[in-house]
Tab-separated table of C-alpha atoms in Angstrom:
chain	number	residue	atom	x	y	z
A	1	MET	CA	26.641	-11.358	21.000
A	2	ASP	CA	25.480	-14.828	19.873
A	3	GLU	CA	27.588	-15.481	16.794
A	4	ASP	CA	26.135	-18.992	16.436
A	5	LEU	CA	22.672	-17.431	16.130
A	6	LEU	CA	23.961	-15.069	13.462
A	7	ARG	CA	25.468	-17.897	11.424
A	8	SER	CA	22.234	-19.966	11.737
A	9	LEU	CA	20.188	-17.059	10.357
A	10	VAL	CA	22.330	-16.548	7.196
A	11	PRO	CA	20.595	-19.138	4.935
A	12	GLU	CA	17.126	-17.911	5.897
A	13	VAL	CA	18.034	-14.300	5.343
A	14	ILE	CA	19.628	-14.989	1.954
A	15	GLY	CA	16.471	-16.877	0.957
A	16	ALA	CA	14.291	-13.947	2.010
A	17	LEU	CA	16.312	-11.574	-0.210
A	18	VAL	CA	16.212	-13.959	-3.153
A	19	ARG	CA	12.426	-14.207	-2.853
A	20	ARG	CA	12.248	-10.443	-3.044
A	21	GLY	CA	14.127	-10.319	-6.311
A	22	ALA	CA	17.827	-10.259	-5.404
A	23	ASP	CA	20.120	-12.615	-7.285
A	24	PHE	CA	21.919	-15.127	-5.081
A	25	ALA	CA	25.385	-13.599	-5.288
A	26	ALA	CA	24.105	-10.087	-4.503
A	27	ALA	CA	22.050	-11.500	-1.634
A	28	GLU	CA	25.152	-13.181	-0.159
A	29	ASP	CA	27.131	-9.901	-0.380
A	30	ALA	CA	24.304	-7.968	1.224
A	31	VAL	CA	23.917	-10.433	4.067
A	32	GLN	CA	27.637	-10.351	4.726
A	33	GLU	CA	27.468	-6.571	5.113
A	34	GLY	CA	24.459	-7.018	7.347
A	35	LEU	CA	26.455	-9.370	9.547
A	36	VAL	CA	29.194	-6.769	9.880
A	37	GLU	CA	26.593	-4.240	10.962
A	38	ALA	CA	25.172	-6.725	13.441
A	39	LEU	CA	28.576	-7.399	14.997
A	40	ARG	CA	29.026	-3.652	15.369
A	41	THR	CA	25.675	-2.733	16.894
A	42	TRP	CA	24.149	-5.778	18.601
A	43	PRO	CA	26.392	-5.790	21.689
A	44	ASP	CA	25.016	-2.368	22.694
A	45	GLN	CA	21.595	-2.519	21.015
A	46	PRO	CA	20.381	-6.155	20.732
A	47	PRO	CA	17.293	-6.355	18.451
A	48	ARG	CA	13.961	-7.672	19.648
A	49	ASP	CA	13.663	-9.879	16.539
A	50	PRO	CA	17.162	-10.804	15.211
A	51	LYS	CA	15.942	-12.381	11.969
A	52	ALA	CA	13.697	-9.471	11.082
A	53	TRP	CA	16.461	-7.016	11.914
A	54	LEU	CA	18.971	-8.835	9.744
A	55	VAL	CA	16.543	-9.184	6.791
A	56	THR	CA	15.775	-5.451	6.944
A	57	VAL	CA	19.424	-4.367	7.159
A	58	ALA	CA	20.568	-6.847	4.514
A	59	TRP	CA	17.801	-5.669	2.167
A	60	ARG	CA	18.894	-2.100	2.603
A	61	LYS	CA	22.501	-3.137	1.925
A	62	PHE	CA	21.311	-4.873	-1.227
A	63	LEU	CA	19.550	-1.742	-2.383
A	64	ASP	CA	22.706	0.238	-1.656
A	65	LEU	CA	24.662	-2.150	-3.905
A	66	VAL	CA	22.086	-1.752	-6.682
A	67	ARG	CA	22.181	2.020	-6.343
A	68	ALA	CA	25.976	2.104	-6.473
A	69	SER	CA	26.223	-0.076	-9.586
A	70	ASP	CA	23.379	1.719	-11.326
A	71	ALA	CA	24.133	5.371	-10.489
A	72	ARG	CA	24.853	6.486	-14.027
A	73	ARG	CA	21.676	5.029	-15.463
A	74	ARG	CA	19.592	6.568	-12.698
A	75	ARG	CA	21.007	10.029	-13.385
A	76	GLU	CA	20.066	9.700	-17.004
A	77	GLU	CA	16.587	8.283	-16.390
A	78	HIS	CA	15.550	10.204	-13.343
A	79	THR	CA	12.834	12.725	-14.200
A	80	ALA	CA	11.004	15.262	-12.079
A	81	LEU	CA	7.363	14.669	-11.191
A	82	GLU	CA	5.901	17.267	-13.550
A	83	PRO	CA	3.520	17.370	-16.506
A	84	PRO	CA	4.696	14.966	-19.232
A	85	ALA	CA	5.112	15.606	-22.885
A	86	PRO	CA	1.921	15.731	-25.001
A	87	LEU	CA	0.205	12.356	-25.377
A	88	GLY	CA	0.912	10.386	-28.500
A	89	SER	CA	-0.477	7.396	-30.283
A	90	ALA	CA	0.659	4.997	-27.542
A	91	THR	CA	-2.239	6.092	-25.372
A	92	ASP	CA	-5.993	6.296	-25.836
A	93	ASP	CA	-8.431	9.195	-25.421
A	94	THR	CA	-9.302	8.176	-21.892
A	95	LEU	CA	-5.863	8.884	-20.457
A	96	GLU	CA	-5.756	12.149	-22.354
A	97	LEU	CA	-9.041	13.164	-20.769
A	98	TYR	CA	-7.498	12.410	-17.365
A	99	PHE	CA	-4.735	14.910	-18.068
A	100	LEU	CA	-7.165	17.508	-19.389
A	101	CYS	CA	-9.428	17.229	-16.344
A	102	ALA	CA	-6.381	17.704	-14.115
A	103	HIS	CA	-6.448	21.328	-15.217
A	104	PRO	CA	-3.689	23.701	-13.910
A	105	ALA	CA	-6.340	26.221	-12.885
A	106	LEU	CA	-7.759	23.693	-10.408
A	107	THR	CA	-6.460	22.733	-6.985
A	108	PRO	CA	-5.227	19.089	-6.954
A	109	ALA	CA	-8.235	18.050	-4.793
A	110	SER	CA	-10.718	19.645	-7.167
A	111	ALA	CA	-8.989	18.222	-10.229
A	112	VAL	CA	-9.139	14.738	-8.767
A	113	ALA	CA	-12.804	15.069	-7.830
A	114	LEU	CA	-13.758	16.348	-11.306
A	115	THR	CA	-11.855	13.612	-13.105
A	116	LEU	CA	-13.351	10.885	-10.959
A	117	ARG	CA	-16.845	12.216	-11.702
A	118	ALA	CA	-16.538	13.178	-15.374
A	119	VAL	CA	-14.244	10.442	-16.657
A	120	GLY	CA	-13.857	7.808	-14.025
A	121	GLY	CA	-17.526	7.086	-13.694
A	122	LEU	CA	-17.738	7.390	-9.898
A	123	THR	CA	-20.740	8.907	-8.214
A	124	THR	CA	-20.474	11.962	-5.984
A	125	ARG	CA	-21.211	9.708	-2.988
A	126	GLN	CA	-18.301	7.390	-3.856
A	127	ILE	CA	-15.879	10.270	-4.288
A	128	ALA	CA	-17.009	11.815	-1.000
A	129	ALA	CA	-16.396	8.519	0.754
A	130	ALA	CA	-12.896	8.328	-0.723
A	131	TYR	CA	-12.085	11.804	0.597
A	132	LEU	CA	-13.837	11.295	3.963
A	133	VAL	CA	-16.063	14.375	3.478
A	134	PRO	CA	-19.882	14.810	3.342
A	135	GLU	CA	-21.545	14.204	-0.039
A	136	ALA	CA	-22.833	17.791	-0.126
A	137	THR	CA	-19.336	19.159	0.334
A	138	MET	CA	-18.043	17.038	-2.545
A	139	ALA	CA	-20.936	18.082	-4.807
A	140	GLN	CA	-20.028	21.727	-4.297
A	141	ARG	CA	-16.361	21.025	-4.974
A	142	ILE	CA	-17.180	19.290	-8.254
A	143	SER	CA	-19.548	22.096	-9.307
A	144	ARG	CA	-16.893	24.744	-8.645
A	145	ALA	CA	-14.354	22.692	-10.635
A	146	LYS	CA	-16.738	22.485	-13.610
A	147	ARG	CA	-17.244	26.254	-13.552
A	148	THR	CA	-13.509	26.898	-13.367
A	149	VAL	CA	-12.747	24.583	-16.325
A	150	ALA	CA	-15.569	26.117	-18.344
A	151	LYS	CA	-14.075	29.563	-17.712
A	152	HIS	CA	-10.508	28.635	-18.693
A	153	GLY	CA	-11.202	26.011	-21.338
A	154	LEU	CA	-9.888	22.428	-21.689
A	155	ASP	CA	-6.701	23.361	-23.540
A	156	GLN	CA	-3.999	22.622	-20.952
A	157	GLN	CA	-2.829	19.367	-19.505
A	158	GLY	CA	-2.570	18.872	-15.755
A	159	GLY	CA	0.163	17.337	-13.655
A	160	LEU	CA	1.323	13.780	-13.404
A	161	ALA	CA	0.890	13.663	-9.600
A	162	THR	CA	-2.795	14.549	-9.974
A	163	VAL	CA	-3.409	11.906	-12.622
A	164	CYS	CA	-1.712	9.314	-10.442
A	165	ARG	CA	-3.972	10.217	-7.572
A	166	VAL	CA	-7.064	9.835	-9.781
A	167	LEU	CA	-5.957	6.392	-10.972
A	168	TYR	CA	-5.173	5.372	-7.405
A	169	LEU	CA	-8.650	6.328	-6.150
A	170	ILE	CA	-10.427	4.722	-9.113
A	171	PHE	CA	-8.522	1.456	-8.515
A	172	ASN	CA	-9.462	1.540	-4.881
A	173	GLU	CA	-13.136	2.009	-5.682
A	174	GLY	CA	-12.984	-0.744	-8.274
A	175	TYR	CA	-11.148	-3.059	-5.922
A	176	SER	CA	-13.349	-2.593	-2.821
A	177	GLY	CA	-16.501	-0.758	-3.951
A	178	ASP	CA	-19.583	-1.246	-5.994
A	179	VAL	CA	-18.116	-0.566	-9.445
A	180	ASP	CA	-15.519	-2.820	-11.107
A	181	LEU	CA	-12.946	-0.275	-12.268
A	182	ALA	CA	-9.742	-1.977	-11.132
A	183	THR	CA	-8.844	-3.498	-14.513
A	184	GLU	CA	-9.378	-0.214	-16.296
A	185	ALA	CA	-7.201	1.611	-13.762
A	186	ILE	CA	-4.429	-0.923	-14.267
A	187	ARG	CA	-4.686	-0.583	-18.068
A	188	LEU	CA	-4.371	3.180	-17.924
A	189	THR	CA	-1.539	3.094	-15.397
A	190	ARG	CA	0.388	0.769	-17.678
A	191	GLN	CA	-0.027	3.392	-20.442
A	192	LEU	CA	1.008	6.141	-18.062
A	193	ARG	CA	4.195	4.266	-17.093
A	194	ARG	CA	5.197	4.033	-20.767
A	195	LEU	CA	4.512	7.727	-21.155
A	196	ALA	CA	6.179	8.896	-17.906
A	197	PRO	CA	8.776	6.425	-16.518
A	198	HIS	CA	8.838	8.048	-13.057
A	199	PRO	CA	9.433	5.744	-10.038
A	200	GLU	CA	6.143	6.784	-8.437
A	201	VAL	CA	4.184	5.729	-11.515
A	202	ALA	CA	5.959	2.348	-11.374
A	203	GLY	CA	5.183	2.230	-7.634
A	204	LEU	CA	1.547	2.918	-8.293
A	205	LEU	CA	1.319	0.187	-10.921
A	206	ALA	CA	3.147	-2.266	-8.670
A	207	LEU	CA	0.721	-1.482	-5.868
A	208	MET	CA	-2.246	-2.126	-8.124
A	209	LEU	CA	-0.841	-5.398	-9.435
A	210	LEU	CA	-0.037	-6.691	-5.929
A	211	HIS	CA	-3.581	-6.081	-4.733
A	212	HIS	CA	-5.162	-7.305	-7.948
A	213	ALA	CA	-3.135	-10.539	-7.673
A	214	ARG	CA	-5.071	-11.383	-4.513
A	215	ARG	CA	-8.493	-10.623	-5.892
A	216	ALA	CA	-9.622	-14.157	-6.643
A	217	ALA	CA	-9.044	-15.094	-3.025
A	218	ARG	CA	-10.737	-12.065	-1.440
A	219	SER	CA	-14.275	-13.483	-1.481
A	220	THR	CA	-16.119	-16.792	-1.559
A	221	ALA	CA	-18.309	-17.999	-4.400
A	222	SER	CA	-21.292	-16.414	-2.607
A	223	GLY	CA	-19.512	-13.074	-2.287
A	224	ALA	CA	-18.573	-13.320	1.379
A	225	LEU	CA	-15.437	-11.377	2.346
A	226	VAL	CA	-12.290	-13.402	3.119
A	227	PRO	CA	-9.753	-11.562	5.378
A	228	LEU	CA	-6.140	-11.528	4.174
A	229	ALA	CA	-4.960	-13.884	6.913
A	230	GLU	CA	-7.546	-16.520	5.848
A	231	GLN	CA	-7.112	-16.314	2.077
A	232	ASP	CA	-6.053	-19.316	-0.019
A	233	ARG	CA	-2.671	-18.036	-1.106
A	234	SER	CA	-2.407	-20.654	-3.808
A	235	ALA	CA	-5.175	-18.717	-5.580
A	236	TRP	CA	-3.019	-15.576	-5.749
A	237	ASP	CA	-1.738	-14.654	-9.213
A	238	THR	CA	2.012	-15.439	-8.908
A	239	ALA	CA	2.853	-13.922	-12.313
A	240	LEU	CA	1.379	-10.549	-11.317
A	241	ILE	CA	3.176	-10.671	-7.951
A	242	ILE	CA	6.533	-11.350	-9.626
A	243	GLU	CA	5.976	-8.598	-12.202
A	244	ALA	CA	5.038	-6.124	-9.485
A	245	ILE	CA	7.953	-6.892	-7.178
A	246	GLU	CA	10.463	-6.623	-9.992
A	247	MET	CA	8.950	-3.298	-10.952
A	248	LEU	CA	8.986	-2.086	-7.350
A	249	GLN	CA	12.613	-3.046	-6.807
A	250	ALA	CA	13.645	-1.103	-9.867
A	251	ALA	CA	11.694	1.921	-8.681
A	252	LEU	CA	13.071	1.808	-5.122
A	253	ALA	CA	16.578	1.563	-6.506
A	254	ARG	CA	16.186	5.029	-8.036
A	255	ASP	CA	16.100	6.502	-4.514
A	256	ALA	CA	13.062	8.729	-5.003
A	257	LEU	CA	10.694	7.192	-2.493
A	258	GLY	CA	7.036	8.250	-2.670
A	259	GLU	CA	3.834	7.125	-1.093
A	260	TYR	CA	2.850	4.626	-3.782
A	261	GLN	CA	6.210	2.886	-3.580
A	262	ALA	CA	5.922	2.713	0.206
A	263	GLN	CA	2.433	1.225	-0.049
A	264	ALA	CA	3.610	-1.236	-2.647
A	265	ALA	CA	6.466	-2.310	-0.344
A	266	ILE	CA	3.915	-3.143	2.361
A	267	ALA	CA	1.819	-5.094	-0.131
A	268	ALA	CA	4.941	-6.937	-1.345
A	269	LEU	CA	5.757	-8.055	2.240
A	270	HIS	CA	2.271	-9.578	2.451
A	271	ALA	CA	2.727	-11.265	-0.902
A	272	ASP	CA	6.128	-12.596	0.170
A	273	ALA	CA	4.643	-14.595	3.045
A	274	HIS	CA	3.638	-18.128	2.024
A	275	GLN	CA	1.494	-18.322	5.163
A	276	ALA	CA	-0.036	-15.528	7.191
A	277	GLU	CA	2.149	-16.539	10.163
A	278	GLU	CA	5.281	-15.811	8.162
A	279	THR	CA	4.357	-12.151	7.545
A	280	ASP	CA	7.219	-9.819	8.437
A	281	TRP	CA	5.183	-7.424	10.589
A	282	VAL	CA	8.246	-5.700	12.014
A	283	GLN	CA	9.285	-4.568	8.547
A	284	ILE	CA	5.683	-3.656	7.658
A	285	VAL	CA	5.597	-1.293	10.650
A	286	GLN	CA	8.870	0.291	9.445
A	287	TRP	CA	7.347	0.859	6.013
A	288	TYR	CA	4.233	2.418	7.553
A	289	ASP	CA	6.604	4.785	9.404
A	290	GLU	CA	8.075	5.776	6.030
A	291	LEU	CA	4.591	6.157	4.559
A	292	ILE	CA	3.337	8.307	7.379
A	293	ALA	CA	6.419	10.529	7.128
A	294	LEU	CA	5.446	11.115	3.490
A	295	THR	CA	1.669	11.571	3.900
A	296	ASP	CA	0.738	12.020	7.565
A	297	SER	CA	-2.464	10.186	6.567
A	298	PRO	CA	-4.763	9.186	9.491
A	299	VAL	CA	-5.856	6.128	7.519
A	300	HIS	CA	-2.208	4.963	7.246
A	301	ARG	CA	-1.810	5.607	11.001
A	302	LEU	CA	-4.834	3.346	11.630
A	303	ASN	CA	-3.343	0.606	9.520
A	304	ARG	CA	-0.017	1.041	11.298
A	305	ALA	CA	-1.695	0.538	14.656
A	306	VAL	CA	-3.019	-2.850	13.478
A	307	ALA	CA	0.454	-3.753	12.197
A	308	VAL	CA	2.000	-2.748	15.554
A	309	GLY	CA	-0.526	-5.056	17.220
A	310	GLN	CA	0.859	-7.900	15.079
A	311	ALA	CA	4.513	-6.989	15.550
A	312	ASP	CA	4.549	-6.035	19.237
A	313	GLY	CA	1.354	-7.418	20.674
A	314	PRO	CA	-2.265	-6.301	20.843
A	315	GLN	CA	-1.776	-3.959	23.798
A	316	ALA	CA	0.893	-2.017	21.834
A	317	GLY	CA	-1.530	-1.867	18.913
A	318	LEU	CA	-4.351	-0.557	21.125
A	319	ALA	CA	-2.040	2.057	22.543
A	320	ALA	CA	-1.180	3.267	18.999
A	321	LEU	CA	-4.874	3.200	18.097
A	322	ALA	CA	-5.772	5.310	21.164
A	323	GLU	CA	-3.789	8.210	19.725
A	324	LEU	CA	-6.097	8.446	16.730
A	325	ASP	CA	-9.555	9.929	16.129
A	326	ALA	CA	-12.234	7.341	16.907
A	327	SER	CA	-14.387	8.701	14.064
A	328	LEU	CA	-11.944	7.412	11.459
A	329	PRO	CA	-13.463	4.861	9.001
A	330	ARG	CA	-12.871	1.283	10.231
A	331	TYR	CA	-11.578	2.487	13.598
A	332	ALA	CA	-14.178	0.348	15.372
A	333	ALA	CA	-13.223	-2.685	13.272
A	334	ALA	CA	-9.504	-2.239	14.013
A	335	SER	CA	-10.274	-1.777	17.714
A	336	ALA	CA	-12.424	-4.924	17.752
A	337	TYR	CA	-9.688	-6.974	16.123
A	338	LEU	CA	-7.056	-5.796	18.611
A	339	HIS	CA	-9.351	-6.303	21.623
A	340	GLU	CA	-10.097	-9.848	20.456
A	341	ALA	CA	-6.366	-10.510	20.083
A	342	ALA	CA	-5.935	-9.245	23.643
A	343	GLY	CA	-8.512	-11.767	24.873
A	344	GLU	CA	-11.202	-9.129	25.553
A	345	GLU	CA	-13.927	-10.934	23.648
A	346	GLN	CA	-16.953	-9.115	25.141
A	347	ILE	CA	-15.552	-5.735	24.186
A	348	ALA	CA	-14.567	-7.042	20.773
A	349	ALA	CA	-18.022	-8.405	20.053
A	350	ARG	CA	-19.596	-5.056	20.857
A	351	LEU	CA	-17.091	-3.197	18.676
A	352	TYR	CA	-17.660	-5.633	15.736
A	353	ARG	CA	-21.379	-4.796	15.907
A	354	GLU	CA	-20.610	-1.101	15.954
A	355	ALA	CA	-18.250	-1.497	13.015
A	356	ALA	CA	-20.941	-3.423	11.119
A	357	ASP	CA	-23.338	-0.489	11.507
A	358	LEU	CA	-20.710	1.759	9.905
A	359	ALA	CA	-19.694	-0.609	7.094
A	360	THR	CA	-19.794	0.818	3.574
A	361	SER	CA	-20.512	-2.458	1.722
A	362	VAL	CA	-22.748	-5.439	2.289
A	363	PRO	CA	-19.921	-8.018	2.348
A	364	GLU	CA	-17.977	-6.000	4.910
A	365	ARG	CA	-21.068	-5.546	7.110
A	366	ASP	CA	-21.906	-9.245	6.959
A	367	HIS	CA	-18.316	-10.244	7.828
A	368	LEU	CA	-18.274	-7.960	10.891
A	369	LEU	CA	-21.634	-9.285	12.082
A	370	GLN	CA	-20.347	-12.829	11.712
A	371	GLN	CA	-17.318	-11.948	13.875
A	372	ALA	CA	-19.600	-10.525	16.540
A	373	ALA	CA	-21.866	-13.593	16.429
A	374	ARG	CA	-18.833	-15.935	16.646
A	375	LEU	CA	-17.568	-14.253	19.794
A	376	ASN	CA	-21.015	-14.195	21.389
A	377	THR	CA	-21.424	-17.969	20.669
A	378	CYS	CA	-18.086	-18.721	22.308
A	379	ARG	CA	-18.986	-16.988	25.559
């Protein structure tokens, strides 16, 4: 046990907790508890990355302190994820339509598809791409949903979880697709949070704000895609990031973790890094583990493999990627990135070209072709 190392890490760890929203006194208390845990466990199980381990444990200790001091309020405020009370004057007709399209007679998947098509403004092709199914399959699903609603009538509101899913998919399409819907999704999610103060609604809004805060840096003036690691972080919207992190911390403290909170926690770790090299990849992998336990999503498993490549090296990332279906969207791009990091530039160039052929947008395709050309030029 290197106690001098522990003592040298204390200021950095306290600073990390403060940047994530803890006040200084609470951060000091949490770090002290983390040190006690380190003294107990490190002699038998020394961590690979002492600083990352201590930040993670101290942050959890901080959350435990928040939970303990706030237990009574959480019991009063905690609500089940179920259909909310009827909409009032605080919301507009659009959000009400979202609830009506999330009809109880529909399966959640059909309700989401119908709402995206009828209210969200997405095409059948865009919805099919979001669900990773053929366009014809999605067209049939939407048609069946329309017939079901016509039979039962639009006189019952659907569930909060379904409406959250719709807003999540609309934001994703607006953020990365052909239609600019992100701002509208944020506006409606703010309304939804006032209506239903559930931690997952707060987590969803925090996730949207964290991604939206980076939007100005995601592309050049000509529309070329800028990867996260290369973005000008001074162009990120600090006010949105602060708002989102405060919202996320309050949601996590209510101890009702859901997929949107877990995704927001990952986005918050990216936002917390002043430079790409400072990104806490070890903790990001841990949050992906939480997220996969909640969703078992192959897309999240793909993203986790890339994070593992950052945290434990490209060969570890490639090993994680090898466990997944190679037909997953962006599998080739992830494989290319990890092979390049492993020094296998010829393989990476070929995979970048394959990924470009599968790209769903012109900026993404052009970026992948540029990566392939760069590697071929270097050879």
